[in-house]
Every structure is written in C-alpha cells, then in structure tokens.
Amino acid sequence: MSVNTVAILSPGDMGSGVGYALGQNEIDVITCLRGRSDRTRQLAAEAHFRDIPTLGLLVEQADLILSILVPDQAMEVANQVASAMRLTGKHSVYADCNAVSPQTTRQMEAIITEAGGQYVDGGIIGGSPTRGTPPRFYVSGEHASAVAELDGKGITVKPLGEEIGRASGIKMCYAALTKGTSTLQAALLSAAESMNLTDELIAEFEFSQPAALKQMSNGISRLPPNAHRWIGEMEEIASTFEHLGVTPSFHKGAAEMYRLLSRTPYASESPEDADKSRPTSDTIRAVVDLLRPQISADGQAAD
C-alpha cells in the first residue's frame, strides 16, 4: 500500500516530533485535537499537523494510524479507533507504538482486527527526531510493511517478523534497563541523603564508578516531568516479566519510585520547560522531603 496520510494519536513530545519529521518528508500528518490539552495543541501547531475535528473523519482520511501516547491510555484509544472503524467502514492500518507488554498488544490486535482494521505491533526506542537522531521503530505483524514505508523519513523502521508481540517485547526489555536503572539510581541517592551519606557516597562513586556517577548527574533531574508517563511503562514491564516467569518485583518497585517522583514540585514542569540545569541534588532532596513523614511515622510506630 502507499502511505501518504499518517494520523498520530497523540502529538505529545514524541508524537509531535515524529509528525514534524514525517511532514518534512512530504507525508500529510493529521491528528484529532478534540479534548486535548493546550500543551498538546501547541505541540501539534508547531509541528504543522492538520487537525481533524472528529476521530471518524481522521480514520476515513488516514492510510496509517500511529498510536504514540502513555501506556495506560493505549487500550482506550485502540477501542475508540475500533469504534470509529466500525462506524465509518474504513479499515486503516493501526500501529500501536506504545510501551506495552506483548500480552497487552495482543489484546489490542484483537480489538482492531475485530473492527476490520489491520494491526501492527510497534515499539519506539530513542528520543524525538527533533533532537537530532532518528528513533528506531521496531515493528512486527503481518501488516508491518505499512510502517516500513516510513523508514528514512525522519525515523528508522526495524521489522521483526510477523509475530505480534515481538516489537513490544524488545521495547519492554530495553526500557527495563534504561528507565529501570534511573529509578534505582534515584532510590539509592535518596537513601544516602536520608542517612546524611551523600558526600561520602559521591566521593566513592567518583573514585570507583565515574561512568555511573556521570549518568546519574545527567539523567535524574529530567525524571519528574516524565514520571507520570513512566509509571504505566514500568507496570507493563513487570507484567511482561511475570508472564515469562521472571520476577516482576524490580519494575513494580520502579513504578513506585516514579510515583514518588511524580509527587515532587518539579513534576509540574513539562518536558519542554523543565530546568535542565537543575542539579541532581535538588531532585533527590525533593524526594527525601516526601519520605521524611513516612520515616518519622515508622519511627514512632517502632517506639
């Protein structure tokens, strides 16, 4: 099939960047902004999306629909698009590109195919194309060739065969390391700060773990504005691991850490306006401030 019009649901940080890159490569990029936030509307406008007033009209116009949003919204959006397909009789290719487990993506495949649509399992690794390096779109499924047509148009597409779940699976394993490690780092630094051992621990890291210390210094302060999006991702990873007989406990703990980070004052920032110069120590102190009442309560209970 020829892919000329791509719908992106929804134009957040990654979605708007992908849409802008596709538009620069002569793809007609559309979305439906009904009920969306002012931030999303602004990102869509800056990326030159065409706003389609209803989901039904979007489904009718799109050759390919890319679902790029937070994991806990993925199923709802798949159901909404399936309903629109049934109402309009237009059966577009629907690619779920979210950080969900293989089990979840298979459930969405059933929803879309029962509505007459064609489903692609997808997983995105890397940052927005606007940051300079094309993200990798891993795709699997019988209809993955539709997404493959976008290869080289601001994104890199990597097909993984016809089995639904393979693309989601590689995303789960990759994010288990990257986003999971970030929460471990935040947790151990918070523990050290709570015990007044931060300076001593940093000195030891400078001596024996300089690469890890550099990673902490560069990454932790960007976590709070994104934490609410990554809670569901950690839960999907935990579900993936548990389904395979691997302990889910690591990433259930990571989800709890992201919940804590989402409660810090810095979580109110958006990824676009976050203070990139804020030191890691400020973020860690904000976490410890949230922990102190719990520590005090536990101490009183022990007495």
mmCIF file of C-alpha atoms in Angstrom:
data_model
loop_
_atom_site.group_PDB
_atom_site.id
_atom_site.type_symbol
_atom_site.label_atom_id
_atom_site.label_comp_id
_atom_site.label_asym_id
_atom_site.label_seq_id
_atom_site.Cartn_x
_atom_site.Cartn_y
_atom_site.Cartn_z
ATOM 1 C CA MET A 1 0.000 0.000 0.000
ATOM 2 C CA SER A 2 1.016 3.609 -0.465
ATOM 3 C CA VAL A 3 1.178 5.642 2.747
ATOM 4 C CA ASN A 4 0.507 9.293 2.036
ATOM 5 C CA THR A 5 -1.509 10.386 5.080
ATOM 6 C CA VAL A 6 -0.430 9.409 8.590
ATOM 7 C CA ALA A 7 -2.537 10.085 11.682
ATOM 8 C CA ILE A 8 -0.739 10.431 15.004
ATOM 9 C CA LEU A 9 -2.554 9.957 18.278
ATOM 10 C CA SER A 10 -1.376 11.989 20.002
ATOM 11 C CA PRO A 11 1.113 14.797 19.364
ATOM 12 C CA GLY A 12 2.936 14.842 22.684
ATOM 13 C CA ASP A 13 6.712 15.124 22.894
ATOM 14 C CA MET A 14 7.484 12.029 20.810
ATOM 15 C CA GLY A 15 4.350 12.139 18.649
ATOM 16 C CA SER A 16 4.823 15.747 17.628
ATOM 17 C CA GLY A 17 8.489 15.158 16.838
ATOM 18 C CA VAL A 18 7.684 12.140 14.676
ATOM 19 C CA GLY A 19 4.907 14.052 12.940
ATOM 20 C CA TYR A 20 7.170 17.011 12.219
ATOM 21 C CA ALA A 21 9.845 14.714 10.756
ATOM 22 C CA LEU A 22 7.308 12.919 8.554
ATOM 23 C CA GLY A 23 5.888 16.239 7.389
ATOM 24 C CA GLN A 24 9.362 17.358 6.379
ATOM 25 C CA ASN A 25 9.428 14.278 4.176
ATOM 26 C CA GLU A 26 6.202 15.119 2.320
ATOM 27 C CA ILE A 27 3.861 12.979 4.427
ATOM 28 C CA ASP A 28 0.460 14.522 5.191
ATOM 29 C CA VAL A 29 0.268 14.357 9.006
ATOM 30 C CA ILE A 30 -3.079 14.625 10.773
ATOM 31 C CA THR A 31 -4.443 14.310 14.297
ATOM 32 C CA CYS A 32 -7.630 14.918 16.258
ATOM 33 C CA LEU A 33 -7.214 17.521 18.998
ATOM 34 C CA ARG A 34 -10.732 17.347 20.362
ATOM 35 C CA GLY A 35 -10.472 17.315 24.152
ATOM 36 C CA ARG A 36 -6.694 17.643 24.135
ATOM 37 C CA SER A 37 -4.682 19.951 26.396
ATOM 38 C CA ASP A 38 -3.325 23.374 25.462
ATOM 39 C CA ARG A 39 0.201 21.911 25.510
ATOM 40 C CA THR A 40 -0.757 19.198 23.022
ATOM 41 C CA ARG A 41 -2.450 21.740 20.777
ATOM 42 C CA GLN A 42 0.642 23.924 20.831
ATOM 43 C CA LEU A 43 2.945 21.000 20.010
ATOM 44 C CA ALA A 44 0.671 19.981 17.126
ATOM 45 C CA ALA A 45 0.629 23.519 15.750
ATOM 46 C CA GLU A 46 4.413 23.852 15.954
ATOM 47 C CA ALA A 47 4.792 20.526 14.131
ATOM 48 C CA HIS A 48 2.310 21.603 11.397
ATOM 49 C CA PHE A 49 -0.266 18.859 11.977
ATOM 50 C CA ARG A 50 -3.650 19.120 10.293
ATOM 51 C CA ASP A 51 -6.346 18.989 12.962
ATOM 52 C CA ILE A 52 -9.274 16.765 12.001
ATOM 53 C CA PRO A 53 -12.443 17.583 14.001
ATOM 54 C CA THR A 54 -13.587 14.019 14.730
ATOM 55 C CA LEU A 55 -11.994 10.620 15.120
ATOM 56 C CA GLY A 56 -14.311 9.211 12.457
ATOM 57 C CA LEU A 57 -13.090 11.703 9.866
ATOM 58 C CA LEU A 58 -9.498 11.017 10.904
ATOM 59 C CA VAL A 59 -9.969 7.269 10.350
ATOM 60 C CA GLU A 60 -11.518 7.949 6.940
ATOM 61 C CA GLN A 61 -8.559 10.071 5.819
ATOM 62 C CA ALA A 62 -5.645 8.116 7.286
ATOM 63 C CA ASP A 63 -3.697 5.447 5.414
ATOM 64 C CA LEU A 64 -1.844 4.639 8.627
ATOM 65 C CA ILE A 65 -2.593 5.484 12.271
ATOM 66 C CA LEU A 66 0.298 5.660 14.749
ATOM 67 C CA SER A 67 -0.723 5.466 18.403
ATOM 68 C CA ILE A 68 2.015 7.240 20.395
ATOM 69 C CA LEU A 69 0.935 8.061 23.931
ATOM 70 C CA VAL A 70 1.234 6.975 27.558
ATOM 71 C CA PRO A 71 0.759 3.221 28.066
ATOM 72 C CA ASP A 72 -2.280 3.485 30.324
ATOM 73 C CA GLN A 73 -4.199 5.280 27.536
ATOM 74 C CA ALA A 74 -3.277 2.835 24.767
ATOM 75 C CA MET A 75 -6.172 0.418 25.233
ATOM 76 C CA GLU A 76 -8.778 3.179 25.447
ATOM 77 C CA VAL A 77 -7.530 4.784 22.231
ATOM 78 C CA ALA A 78 -7.498 1.415 20.444
ATOM 79 C CA ASN A 79 -11.134 0.917 21.451
ATOM 80 C CA GLN A 80 -12.055 4.419 20.260
ATOM 81 C CA VAL A 81 -10.401 3.886 16.882
ATOM 82 C CA ALA A 82 -12.044 0.471 16.518
ATOM 83 C CA SER A 83 -15.448 2.060 17.130
ATOM 84 C CA ALA A 84 -14.681 4.709 14.501
ATOM 85 C CA MET A 85 -13.686 1.996 12.026
ATOM 86 C CA ARG A 86 -16.973 0.190 12.550
ATOM 87 C CA LEU A 87 -18.982 3.395 12.128
ATOM 88 C CA THR A 88 -17.178 4.595 9.017
ATOM 89 C CA GLY A 89 -16.416 1.292 7.346
ATOM 90 C CA LYS A 90 -12.828 2.479 6.778
ATOM 91 C CA HIS A 91 -10.295 -0.110 7.855
ATOM 92 C CA SER A 92 -6.954 1.671 8.159
ATOM 93 C CA VAL A 93 -3.680 0.189 9.345
ATOM 94 C CA TYR A 94 -3.335 0.815 13.077
ATOM 95 C CA ALA A 95 0.125 0.656 14.656
ATOM 96 C CA ASP A 96 0.319 0.726 18.427
ATOM 97 C CA CYS A 97 3.757 2.183 19.168
ATOM 98 C CA ASN A 98 3.408 2.396 22.936
ATOM 99 C CA ALA A 99 5.426 0.871 25.762
ATOM 100 C CA VAL A 100 3.078 -2.030 26.491
ATOM 101 C CA SER A 101 3.571 -5.717 27.177
ATOM 102 C CA PRO A 102 3.221 -8.390 24.479
ATOM 103 C CA GLN A 103 0.048 -9.522 26.271
ATOM 104 C CA THR A 104 -1.447 -6.026 26.056
ATOM 105 C CA THR A 105 -0.559 -5.572 22.388
ATOM 106 C CA ARG A 106 -2.228 -8.897 21.530
ATOM 107 C CA GLN A 107 -5.409 -7.701 23.240
ATOM 108 C CA MET A 108 -5.318 -4.534 21.118
ATOM 109 C CA GLU A 109 -4.723 -6.582 17.992
ATOM 110 C CA ALA A 110 -7.966 -8.443 18.695
ATOM 111 C CA ILE A 111 -9.841 -5.161 19.197
ATOM 112 C CA ILE A 112 -8.621 -3.649 15.918
ATOM 113 C CA THR A 113 -8.946 -6.755 13.772
ATOM 114 C CA GLU A 114 -12.463 -7.458 15.041
ATOM 115 C CA ALA A 115 -13.365 -3.970 13.793
ATOM 116 C CA GLY A 116 -11.920 -4.834 10.372
ATOM 117 C CA GLY A 117 -8.645 -2.967 10.804
ATOM 118 C CA GLN A 118 -5.093 -4.113 10.170
ATOM 119 C CA TYR A 119 -2.849 -4.157 13.244
ATOM 120 C CA VAL A 120 0.874 -3.545 13.686
ATOM 121 C CA ASP A 121 2.749 -4.124 16.938
ATOM 122 C CA GLY A 122 5.297 -1.348 17.471
ATOM 123 C CA GLY A 123 7.851 -0.163 19.994
ATOM 124 C CA ILE A 124 9.885 3.062 19.878
ATOM 125 C CA ILE A 125 13.443 3.244 21.172
ATOM 126 C CA GLY A 126 15.242 6.575 21.209
ATOM 127 C CA GLY A 127 14.239 10.204 21.558
ATOM 128 C CA SER A 128 12.188 12.546 19.430
ATOM 129 C CA PRO A 129 13.554 13.140 15.908
ATOM 130 C CA THR A 130 13.754 16.842 16.758
ATOM 131 C CA ARG A 131 16.735 16.039 18.998
ATOM 132 C CA GLY A 132 18.820 15.026 16.002
ATOM 133 C CA THR A 133 18.905 11.215 15.970
ATOM 134 C CA PRO A 134 16.052 9.289 14.325
ATOM 135 C CA PRO A 135 14.258 6.998 16.795
ATOM 136 C CA ARG A 136 14.047 3.303 15.990
ATOM 137 C CA PHE A 137 10.551 1.996 15.337
ATOM 138 C CA TYR A 138 10.571 -1.755 15.905
ATOM 139 C CA VAL A 139 7.521 -3.311 14.234
ATOM 140 C CA SER A 140 6.073 -6.783 13.911
ATOM 141 C CA GLY A 141 2.953 -8.315 12.442
ATOM 142 C CA GLU A 142 1.521 -9.220 9.077
ATOM 143 C CA HIS A 143 0.953 -5.562 8.147
ATOM 144 C CA ALA A 144 4.252 -4.134 9.416
ATOM 145 C CA SER A 145 5.270 -3.237 5.852
ATOM 146 C CA ALA A 146 2.931 -0.212 6.051
ATOM 147 C CA VAL A 147 5.071 1.319 8.796
ATOM 148 C CA ALA A 148 8.237 0.230 6.981
ATOM 149 C CA GLU A 149 7.306 2.679 4.203
ATOM 150 C CA LEU A 150 8.242 5.464 6.629
ATOM 151 C CA ASP A 151 11.810 4.236 7.031
ATOM 152 C CA GLY A 152 14.278 7.032 6.353
ATOM 153 C CA LYS A 153 11.629 9.733 6.635
ATOM 154 C CA GLY A 154 12.826 11.050 9.973
ATOM 155 C CA ILE A 155 12.569 7.646 11.658
ATOM 156 C CA THR A 156 14.303 4.291 11.312
ATOM 157 C CA VAL A 157 11.979 1.297 10.979
ATOM 158 C CA LYS A 158 13.206 -2.149 12.049
ATOM 159 C CA PRO A 159 10.869 -5.059 11.130
ATOM 160 C CA LEU A 160 10.918 -8.089 13.453
ATOM 161 C CA GLY A 161 8.763 -10.534 11.510
ATOM 162 C CA GLU A 162 5.068 -11.352 11.507
ATOM 163 C CA GLU A 163 4.576 -12.374 15.151
ATOM 164 C CA ILE A 164 2.600 -9.837 17.174
ATOM 165 C CA GLY A 165 4.385 -9.126 20.456
ATOM 166 C CA ARG A 166 7.985 -9.142 19.257
ATOM 167 C CA ALA A 167 8.203 -5.365 18.837
ATOM 168 C CA SER A 168 6.597 -4.728 22.217
ATOM 169 C CA GLY A 169 8.854 -7.343 23.766
ATOM 170 C CA ILE A 170 12.078 -5.654 22.705
ATOM 171 C CA LYS A 171 10.792 -2.307 23.993
ATOM 172 C CA MET A 172 9.966 -3.879 27.367
ATOM 173 C CA CYS A 173 13.448 -5.361 27.735
ATOM 174 C CA TYR A 174 15.183 -2.173 26.632
ATOM 175 C CA ALA A 175 13.200 0.145 28.906
ATOM 176 C CA ALA A 176 13.653 -2.318 31.772
ATOM 177 C CA LEU A 177 17.319 -1.310 31.685
ATOM 178 C CA THR A 178 17.149 2.382 30.821
ATOM 179 C CA LYS A 179 14.182 3.700 32.788
ATOM 180 C CA GLY A 180 14.531 0.972 35.415
ATOM 181 C CA THR A 181 18.155 1.911 36.116
ATOM 182 C CA SER A 182 17.181 5.561 36.535
ATOM 183 C CA THR A 183 14.815 4.683 39.367
ATOM 184 C CA LEU A 184 17.462 2.537 41.074
ATOM 185 C CA GLN A 185 19.854 5.470 40.944
ATOM 186 C CA ALA A 186 17.248 7.857 42.346
ATOM 187 C CA ALA A 187 16.383 5.371 45.095
ATOM 188 C CA LEU A 188 19.947 4.797 46.274
ATOM 189 C CA LEU A 189 20.776 8.509 46.247
ATOM 190 C CA SER A 190 17.602 9.201 48.231
ATOM 191 C CA ALA A 191 18.603 6.560 50.767
ATOM 192 C CA ALA A 192 22.087 8.062 51.083
ATOM 193 C CA GLU A 193 20.656 11.566 51.530
ATOM 194 C CA SER A 194 18.280 10.286 54.213
ATOM 195 C CA MET A 195 21.287 8.897 56.128
ATOM 196 C CA ASN A 196 23.440 12.032 55.576
ATOM 197 C CA LEU A 197 25.881 9.975 53.495
ATOM 198 C CA THR A 198 25.579 11.766 50.163
ATOM 199 C CA ASP A 199 29.010 13.420 50.149
ATOM 200 C CA GLU A 200 30.760 10.220 51.176
ATOM 201 C CA LEU A 201 28.901 8.136 48.595
ATOM 202 C CA ILE A 202 29.571 10.622 45.795
ATOM 203 C CA ALA A 203 33.267 10.607 46.707
ATOM 204 C CA GLU A 204 33.333 6.813 46.448
ATOM 205 C CA PHE A 205 31.489 6.915 43.114
ATOM 206 C CA GLU A 206 33.987 9.494 41.816
ATOM 207 C CA PHE A 207 36.780 7.068 42.674
ATOM 208 C CA SER A 208 35.281 3.722 41.635
ATOM 209 C CA GLN A 209 32.156 4.373 39.490
ATOM 210 C CA PRO A 210 32.764 7.589 37.500
ATOM 211 C CA ALA A 211 30.671 6.473 34.500
ATOM 212 C CA ALA A 212 27.671 5.640 36.710
ATOM 213 C CA LEU A 213 28.034 8.947 38.549
ATOM 214 C CA LYS A 214 28.057 10.858 35.265
ATOM 215 C CA GLN A 215 24.902 9.057 34.184
ATOM 216 C CA MET A 216 23.171 9.978 37.447
ATOM 217 C CA SER A 217 24.255 13.597 37.157
ATOM 218 C CA ASN A 218 22.945 13.884 33.611
ATOM 219 C CA GLY A 219 19.676 11.980 33.922
ATOM 220 C CA ILE A 220 17.897 12.120 37.260
ATOM 221 C CA SER A 221 16.690 15.725 37.135
ATOM 222 C CA ARG A 222 14.755 15.052 33.922
ATOM 223 C CA LEU A 223 12.703 12.327 35.587
ATOM 224 C CA PRO A 224 9.969 14.253 37.486
ATOM 225 C CA PRO A 225 8.283 15.892 34.437
ATOM 226 C CA ASN A 226 8.093 12.469 32.758
ATOM 227 C CA ALA A 227 7.432 10.323 35.823
ATOM 228 C CA HIS A 228 3.641 10.167 35.426
ATOM 229 C CA ARG A 229 4.096 8.715 31.915
ATOM 230 C CA TRP A 230 6.574 6.070 33.004
ATOM 231 C CA ILE A 231 4.596 4.576 35.904
ATOM 232 C CA GLY A 232 2.449 2.587 33.474
ATOM 233 C CA GLU A 233 5.504 1.608 31.439
ATOM 234 C CA MET A 234 7.136 0.028 34.493
ATOM 235 C CA GLU A 235 3.898 -1.811 35.274
ATOM 236 C CA GLU A 236 3.793 -3.168 31.709
ATOM 237 C CA ILE A 237 7.391 -4.356 32.062
ATOM 238 C CA ALA A 238 6.528 -6.042 35.356
ATOM 239 C CA SER A 239 3.589 -7.763 33.662
ATOM 240 C CA THR A 240 5.821 -8.896 30.789
ATOM 241 C CA PHE A 241 8.402 -10.377 33.142
ATOM 242 C CA GLU A 242 5.815 -12.057 35.362
ATOM 243 C CA HIS A 243 4.166 -13.661 32.313
ATOM 244 C CA LEU A 244 7.567 -15.134 31.411
ATOM 245 C CA GLY A 245 8.293 -16.419 34.909
ATOM 246 C CA VAL A 246 10.819 -13.655 35.616
ATOM 247 C CA THR A 247 10.374 -11.678 38.828
ATOM 248 C CA PRO A 248 8.229 -8.574 38.340
ATOM 249 C CA SER A 249 9.414 -7.065 41.613
ATOM 250 C CA PHE A 250 12.203 -4.916 40.170
ATOM 251 C CA HIS A 251 9.832 -2.929 37.997
ATOM 252 C CA LYS A 252 6.959 -2.822 40.435
ATOM 253 C CA GLY A 253 9.484 -1.028 42.632
ATOM 254 C CA ALA A 254 10.471 1.195 39.711
ATOM 255 C CA ALA A 255 6.809 2.153 39.259
ATOM 256 C CA GLU A 256 6.651 3.123 42.946
ATOM 257 C CA MET A 257 9.729 5.284 42.522
ATOM 258 C CA TYR A 258 8.172 7.070 39.557
ATOM 259 C CA ARG A 259 5.022 7.644 41.624
ATOM 260 C CA LEU A 260 7.199 9.313 44.237
ATOM 261 C CA LEU A 261 8.998 11.444 41.639
ATOM 262 C CA SER A 262 5.623 12.468 40.187
ATOM 263 C CA ARG A 263 4.725 13.980 43.569
ATOM 264 C CA THR A 264 7.767 16.288 43.742
ATOM 265 C CA PRO A 265 7.330 20.007 42.933
ATOM 266 C CA TYR A 266 9.364 19.543 39.738
ATOM 267 C CA ALA A 267 6.770 17.164 38.282
ATOM 268 C CA SER A 268 4.580 20.147 37.399
ATOM 269 C CA GLU A 269 7.078 21.166 34.724
ATOM 270 C CA SER A 270 6.595 19.989 31.166
ATOM 271 C CA PRO A 271 9.452 18.231 29.340
ATOM 272 C CA GLU A 272 9.813 21.381 27.215
ATOM 273 C CA ASP A 273 10.196 23.893 30.065
ATOM 274 C CA ALA A 274 11.973 21.704 32.641
ATOM 275 C CA ASP A 275 15.073 23.289 34.171
ATOM 276 C CA LYS A 276 17.832 21.285 32.526
ATOM 277 C CA SER A 277 20.478 22.967 34.714
ATOM 278 C CA ARG A 278 18.886 21.851 37.985
ATOM 279 C CA PRO A 279 21.379 19.727 39.934
ATOM 280 C CA THR A 280 20.588 16.134 40.787
ATOM 281 C CA SER A 281 20.846 17.016 44.470
ATOM 282 C CA ASP A 282 17.750 19.240 44.245
ATOM 283 C CA THR A 283 15.657 16.419 42.819
ATOM 284 C CA ILE A 284 16.899 13.979 45.447
ATOM 285 C CA ARG A 285 16.168 16.410 48.292
ATOM 286 C CA ALA A 286 12.630 16.832 46.952
ATOM 287 C CA VAL A 287 12.179 13.049 47.084
ATOM 288 C CA VAL A 288 13.600 12.856 50.610
ATOM 289 C CA ASP A 289 11.232 15.614 51.744
ATOM 290 C CA LEU A 290 8.362 13.349 50.697
ATOM 291 C CA LEU A 291 9.903 10.375 52.506
ATOM 292 C CA ARG A 292 10.532 12.127 55.831
ATOM 293 C CA PRO A 293 6.934 11.979 57.134
ATOM 294 C CA GLN A 294 6.865 8.253 56.378
ATOM 295 C CA ILE A 295 10.226 7.732 58.108
ATOM 296 C CA SER A 296 9.010 9.666 61.166
ATOM 297 C CA ALA A 297 5.778 7.689 61.276
ATOM 298 C CA ASP A 298 7.682 4.409 61.054
ATOM 299 C CA GLY A 299 9.970 5.532 63.850
ATOM 300 C CA GLN A 300 7.046 6.408 66.108
ATOM 301 C CA ALA A 301 5.434 3.079 65.362
ATOM 302 C CA ALA A 302 8.664 1.305 66.332
ATOM 303 C CA ASP A 303 8.691 3.103 69.675
#
